[in-house]
mmCIF file of C-alpha atoms in Angstrom:
data_model
loop_
_atom_site.group_PDB
_atom_site.id
_atom_site.type_symbol
_atom_site.label_atom_id
_atom_site.label_comp_id
_atom_site.label_asym_id
_atom_site.label_seq_id
_atom_site.Cartn_x
_atom_site.Cartn_y
_atom_site.Cartn_z
ATOM 1 C CA MET H 1 14.921 -15.184 -53.270
ATOM 2 C CA ALA H 2 11.840 -12.986 -54.422
ATOM 3 C CA ASN H 3 9.510 -16.597 -54.848
ATOM 4 C CA ASP H 4 10.980 -17.509 -50.880
ATOM 5 C CA ARG H 5 7.408 -16.748 -48.882
ATOM 6 C CA PRO H 6 8.197 -16.732 -44.807
ATOM 7 C CA ASN H 7 6.642 -19.991 -42.905
ATOM 8 C CA PHE H 8 5.306 -19.067 -39.638
ATOM 9 C CA ASN H 9 3.895 -21.528 -37.561
ATOM 10 C CA GLN H 10 0.885 -20.187 -35.649
ATOM 11 C CA HIS H 11 -0.260 -23.548 -33.992
ATOM 12 C CA VAL H 12 2.548 -24.059 -31.838
ATOM 13 C CA LEU H 13 2.795 -21.385 -29.056
ATOM 14 C CA ILE H 14 4.665 -22.910 -26.869
ATOM 15 C CA ASP H 15 8.121 -24.151 -26.608
ATOM 16 C CA THR H 16 8.174 -27.783 -26.682
ATOM 17 C CA THR H 17 11.675 -28.299 -25.351
ATOM 18 C CA PRO H 18 10.996 -31.318 -22.113
ATOM 19 C CA MET H 19 11.703 -29.580 -19.025
ATOM 20 C CA PRO H 20 14.765 -31.489 -16.874
ATOM 21 C CA GLU H 21 13.170 -34.710 -15.316
ATOM 22 C CA SER H 22 14.534 -33.284 -12.110
ATOM 23 C CA ILE H 23 12.179 -30.801 -12.075
ATOM 24 C CA PRO H 24 8.934 -31.843 -10.682
ATOM 25 C CA LYS H 25 5.655 -31.417 -13.486
ATOM 26 C CA VAL H 26 2.558 -29.093 -11.951
ATOM 27 C CA GLN H 27 -0.275 -27.500 -13.677
ATOM 28 C CA GLU H 28 -0.047 -24.254 -14.513
ATOM 29 C CA ILE H 29 -3.212 -22.110 -12.781
ATOM 30 C CA GLY H 30 -4.621 -21.415 -15.912
ATOM 31 C CA SER H 31 -6.835 -18.288 -14.539
ATOM 32 C CA THR H 32 -7.275 -14.579 -15.375
ATOM 33 C CA SER H 33 -5.762 -11.281 -13.446
ATOM 34 C CA ALA H 34 -9.096 -11.191 -11.595
ATOM 35 C CA PRO H 35 -10.130 -14.235 -9.750
ATOM 36 C CA LEU H 36 -5.962 -14.377 -8.752
ATOM 37 C CA LEU H 37 -6.139 -10.657 -7.478
ATOM 38 C CA SER H 38 -9.416 -11.649 -6.150
ATOM 39 C CA ALA H 39 -7.759 -14.906 -4.230
ATOM 40 C CA ALA H 40 -3.973 -12.829 -3.813
ATOM 41 C CA TYR H 41 -4.058 -12.234 -0.356
ATOM 42 C CA PHE H 42 -5.423 -15.445 0.874
ATOM 43 C CA ILE H 43 -2.963 -17.006 -1.860
ATOM 44 C CA GLY H 44 0.143 -14.496 0.355
ATOM 45 C CA ALA H 45 -1.570 -15.951 3.217
ATOM 46 C CA ARG H 46 -1.218 -19.580 3.194
ATOM 47 C CA CYS H 47 1.865 -20.081 0.385
ATOM 48 C CA LYS H 48 4.078 -17.049 2.211
ATOM 49 C CA PRO H 49 6.765 -20.285 3.059
ATOM 50 C CA TYR H 50 7.105 -21.105 -0.397
ATOM 51 C CA ASN H 51 6.899 -17.859 -1.355
ATOM 52 C CA ASP H 52 9.857 -17.347 1.069
ATOM 53 C CA ASP H 53 11.769 -20.285 -0.175
ATOM 54 C CA TYR H 54 11.859 -19.203 -3.939
ATOM 55 C CA MET H 55 12.262 -15.157 -3.454
ATOM 56 C CA MET H 56 15.233 -16.558 -1.308
ATOM 57 C CA CYS H 57 16.049 -18.726 -3.873
ATOM 58 C CA LYS H 58 15.876 -16.126 -6.777
ATOM 59 C CA THR H 59 18.058 -13.584 -4.759
ATOM 60 C CA GLU H 60 20.878 -16.613 -3.640
ATOM 61 C CA SER H 61 20.697 -17.072 -7.770
ATOM 62 C CA TYR H 62 21.577 -13.478 -8.463
ATOM 63 C CA GLY H 63 19.320 -13.516 -11.673
ATOM 64 C CA LYS H 64 20.455 -16.802 -13.022
ATOM 65 C CA GLY H 65 18.242 -19.600 -11.345
ATOM 66 C CA GLU H 66 15.559 -20.288 -13.760
ATOM 67 C CA LEU H 67 15.868 -23.467 -13.312
ATOM 68 C CA GLU H 68 17.964 -23.816 -10.136
ATOM 69 C CA CYS H 69 14.662 -22.297 -8.090
ATOM 70 C CA MET H 70 12.331 -24.191 -10.815
ATOM 71 C CA LYS H 71 11.167 -26.999 -8.251
ATOM 72 C CA GLU H 72 10.472 -23.878 -5.345
ATOM 73 C CA GLY H 73 8.264 -22.134 -8.462
ATOM 74 C CA ARG H 74 6.804 -25.280 -9.062
ATOM 75 C CA LYS H 75 5.400 -25.674 -4.743
ATOM 76 C CA VAL H 76 4.356 -21.771 -5.561
ATOM 77 C CA THR H 77 2.231 -22.428 -8.253
ATOM 78 C CA ARG H 78 0.272 -26.192 -6.358
ATOM 79 C CA CYS H 79 0.093 -23.798 -2.917
ATOM 80 C CA ALA H 80 -1.931 -21.432 -5.089
ATOM 81 C CA ALA H 81 -3.659 -24.100 -7.388
ATOM 82 C CA SER H 82 -4.739 -25.456 -4.148
ATOM 83 C CA VAL H 83 -6.356 -21.656 -2.471
ATOM 84 C CA LEU H 84 -7.825 -21.939 -5.589
ATOM 85 C CA ALA H 85 -10.066 -25.381 -5.604
ATOM 86 C CA ASP H 86 -10.905 -23.889 -1.534
ATOM 87 C CA VAL H 87 -12.252 -21.260 -2.614
ATOM 88 C CA ASN H 88 -13.540 -22.156 -5.321
ATOM 89 C CA ALA H 89 -15.065 -25.605 -3.792
ATOM 90 C CA HIS H 90 -16.479 -23.775 -0.531
ATOM 91 C CA CYS H 91 -17.413 -19.765 -1.737
ATOM 92 C CA LEU H 92 -17.914 -19.685 -5.272
ATOM 93 C CA ASP H 93 -21.169 -17.886 -5.263
ATOM 94 C CA GLN H 94 -18.344 -15.080 -3.369
ATOM 95 C CA PHE H 95 -15.488 -15.127 -5.082
ATOM 96 C CA ARG H 96 -17.447 -15.594 -8.687
ATOM 97 C CA ASN H 97 -19.246 -12.193 -7.857
ATOM 98 C CA HIS H 98 -15.631 -10.152 -6.803
ATOM 99 C CA TRP H 99 -13.699 -10.960 -9.054
ATOM 100 C CA GLN H 100 -16.299 -10.543 -12.119
ATOM 101 C CA CYS H 101 -16.203 -7.026 -9.946
ATOM 102 C CA LEU H 102 -13.117 -6.230 -10.169
ATOM 103 C CA GLU H 103 -13.072 -7.141 -14.006
ATOM 104 C CA ASN H 104 -16.392 -4.768 -14.689
ATOM 105 C CA GLN H 105 -14.087 -2.424 -12.503
ATOM 106 C CA ASN H 106 -11.208 -2.509 -14.146
ATOM 107 C CA HIS H 107 -9.782 -4.428 -11.251
ATOM 108 C CA GLN H 108 -9.846 -1.339 -8.455
ATOM 109 C CA LEU H 109 -10.302 -2.631 -5.223
ATOM 110 C CA TRP H 110 -12.466 0.429 -4.067
ATOM 111 C CA GLN H 111 -14.752 -0.532 -6.441
ATOM 112 C CA CYS H 112 -15.394 -3.279 -4.732
ATOM 113 C CA ARG H 113 -15.379 -3.863 -1.347
ATOM 114 C CA ARG H 114 -19.332 -4.952 -0.882
ATOM 115 C CA ALA H 115 -17.997 -7.936 -2.443
ATOM 116 C CA GLU H 116 -14.867 -8.322 -0.873
ATOM 117 C CA ARG H 117 -16.379 -7.789 3.066
ATOM 118 C CA ARG H 118 -18.628 -11.102 1.780
ATOM 119 C CA LEU H 119 -15.712 -12.833 0.354
ATOM 120 C CA ASN H 120 -13.165 -11.789 3.266
ATOM 121 C CA ALA H 121 -15.771 -13.589 5.530
ATOM 122 C CA CYS H 122 -16.951 -17.051 4.264
ATOM 123 C CA VAL H 123 -12.922 -17.369 2.842
ATOM 124 C CA PHE H 124 -12.165 -17.166 7.456
ATOM 125 C CA ASP H 125 -15.710 -18.742 8.263
ATOM 126 C CA LYS H 126 -14.886 -21.810 6.099
ATOM 127 C CA ILE H 127 -10.880 -21.816 5.167
ATOM 128 C CA GLY H 128 -9.306 -20.265 7.862
ATOM 129 C CA LEU H 129 -7.698 -17.773 6.210
ATOM 130 C CA GLU H 130 -7.248 -13.773 6.499
ATOM 131 C CA LYS H 131 -7.108 -11.255 4.654
ATOM 132 C CA VAL H 132 -3.993 -8.958 6.502
ATOM 133 C CA ILE H 133 -2.722 -6.035 4.616
ATOM 134 C CA PRO H 134 1.416 -6.282 5.539
ATOM 135 C CA ASP H 135 2.410 -2.863 7.237
ATOM 136 C CA THR H 136 -0.814 -1.759 7.719
ATOM 137 C CA PRO H 137 -0.217 0.577 10.954
ATOM 138 C CA LYS H 138 -1.917 -1.415 14.498
ATOM 139 C CA ASP H 139 -4.080 1.904 15.750
ATOM 140 C CA GLU H 140 -5.869 2.395 12.097
ATOM 141 C CA VAL H 141 -8.514 0.446 10.454
ATOM 142 C CA PRO H 142 -7.665 -1.300 7.625
ATOM 143 C CA VAL H 143 -8.347 0.045 4.026
ATOM 144 C CA HIS H 144 -10.627 -2.826 3.403
ATOM 145 C CA LEU H 145 -11.751 -3.070 6.471
ATOM 146 C CA ARG H 146 -13.666 0.094 6.376
ATOM 147 C CA GLN H 147 -17.184 1.581 5.647
ATOM 148 C CA HIS H 148 -17.077 3.855 3.215
ATOM 149 C CA GLN H 149 -14.824 3.930 0.252
ATOM 150 C CA ILE H 150 -14.237 7.507 0.055
ATOM 151 C CA TYR H 151 -13.352 6.954 -4.017
ATOM 152 C CA ALA H 152 -15.619 4.638 -4.957
ATOM 153 C CA THR H 153 -18.959 4.920 -7.027
ATOM 154 C CA HIS H 154 -21.119 3.885 -5.334
ATOM 155 C CA ALA H 155 -19.873 6.229 -2.175
ATOM 156 C CA GLN H 156 -21.089 8.748 -4.074
ATOM 157 C CA ASP H 157 -24.772 7.441 -3.240
ATOM 158 C CA GLU H 158 -24.740 8.323 0.144
ATOM 159 C CA PRO H 159 -26.063 12.085 0.471
ATOM 160 C CA ALA H 160 -22.896 12.637 4.215
ATOM 161 C CA LEU H 161 -20.431 11.998 1.846
ATOM 162 C CA ARG H 162 -21.139 14.907 -1.100
ATOM 163 C CA ARG H 163 -20.131 16.847 1.780
ATOM 164 C CA PRO H 164 -15.646 16.626 2.956
ATOM 165 C CA ARG H 165 -17.514 18.173 6.220
ATOM 166 C CA ALA H 166 -20.213 15.889 6.662
ATOM 167 C CA PHE H 167 -18.282 12.829 6.222
ATOM 168 C CA ALA H 168 -15.607 13.902 8.705
ATOM 169 C CA ARG H 169 -17.996 13.529 10.994
ATOM 170 C CA ALA H 170 -20.231 10.606 10.234
ATOM 171 C CA ILE H 171 -16.368 8.920 10.201
ATOM 172 C CA ALA H 172 -16.229 10.043 13.726
ATOM 173 C CA LYS H 173 -19.086 9.113 15.213
ATOM 174 C CA GLN H 174 -18.259 5.403 13.159
ATOM 175 C CA GLU H 175 -15.641 5.274 15.403
ATOM 176 C CA LYS H 176 -17.073 6.898 18.937
ATOM 177 C CA GLU H 177 -20.055 4.123 18.303
ATOM 178 C CA ALA H 178 -17.418 0.643 17.106
ATOM 179 C CA GLN H 179 -15.781 2.355 21.232
ATOM 180 C CA ALA H 180 -18.425 2.375 23.602
ATOM 181 C CA ALA H 181 -19.325 -1.290 21.722
ATOM 182 C CA THR H 182 -16.017 -2.763 22.024
ATOM 183 C CA GLN H 183 -15.853 -0.896 24.952
ATOM 184 C CA GLN H 184 -19.374 -2.521 26.861
ATOM 185 C CA SER H 185 -18.095 -6.032 25.208
ATOM 186 C CA SER H 186 -14.726 -6.309 27.392
ATOM 187 C CA SER H 187 -16.708 -5.184 30.923
#
């Protein structure tokens, strides 16, 4: 027994069991977490019906629906891949800048709002998808549209943000200017 050596296969790290023929084949996305986080809201906007179908299947199967829900899961993967392909085709530079910022900033979204604004504008103009955060109160500016990010590293460069009262006055001034602009445009 002392001569028996363990035999580990380190070349094949995937399950080689073939999927049933009833499950459609799909190419995996093969992306890291930063590009997926960068495109997450756009994927959610376009793929909501597929995501809802998949989650309903998983809920109805009480946690035992791995194979039963595989078709719905493959639809979600195909949809997400199509969103990433469209974003890469139409907004590659903005997309790359945003996800590289996320990668460098430990996936902290508030550190990358400038690059995110550019990406959101490009995706909306060229693809027609808009970033909407679910359950955002209607009377508040969504966090990704705020001009000043309190916790962001670059916020410390602005003198008004170093002092809380000056920051509050600056925000109030911006809100008044925005209200005046909307009143002028509606008149």
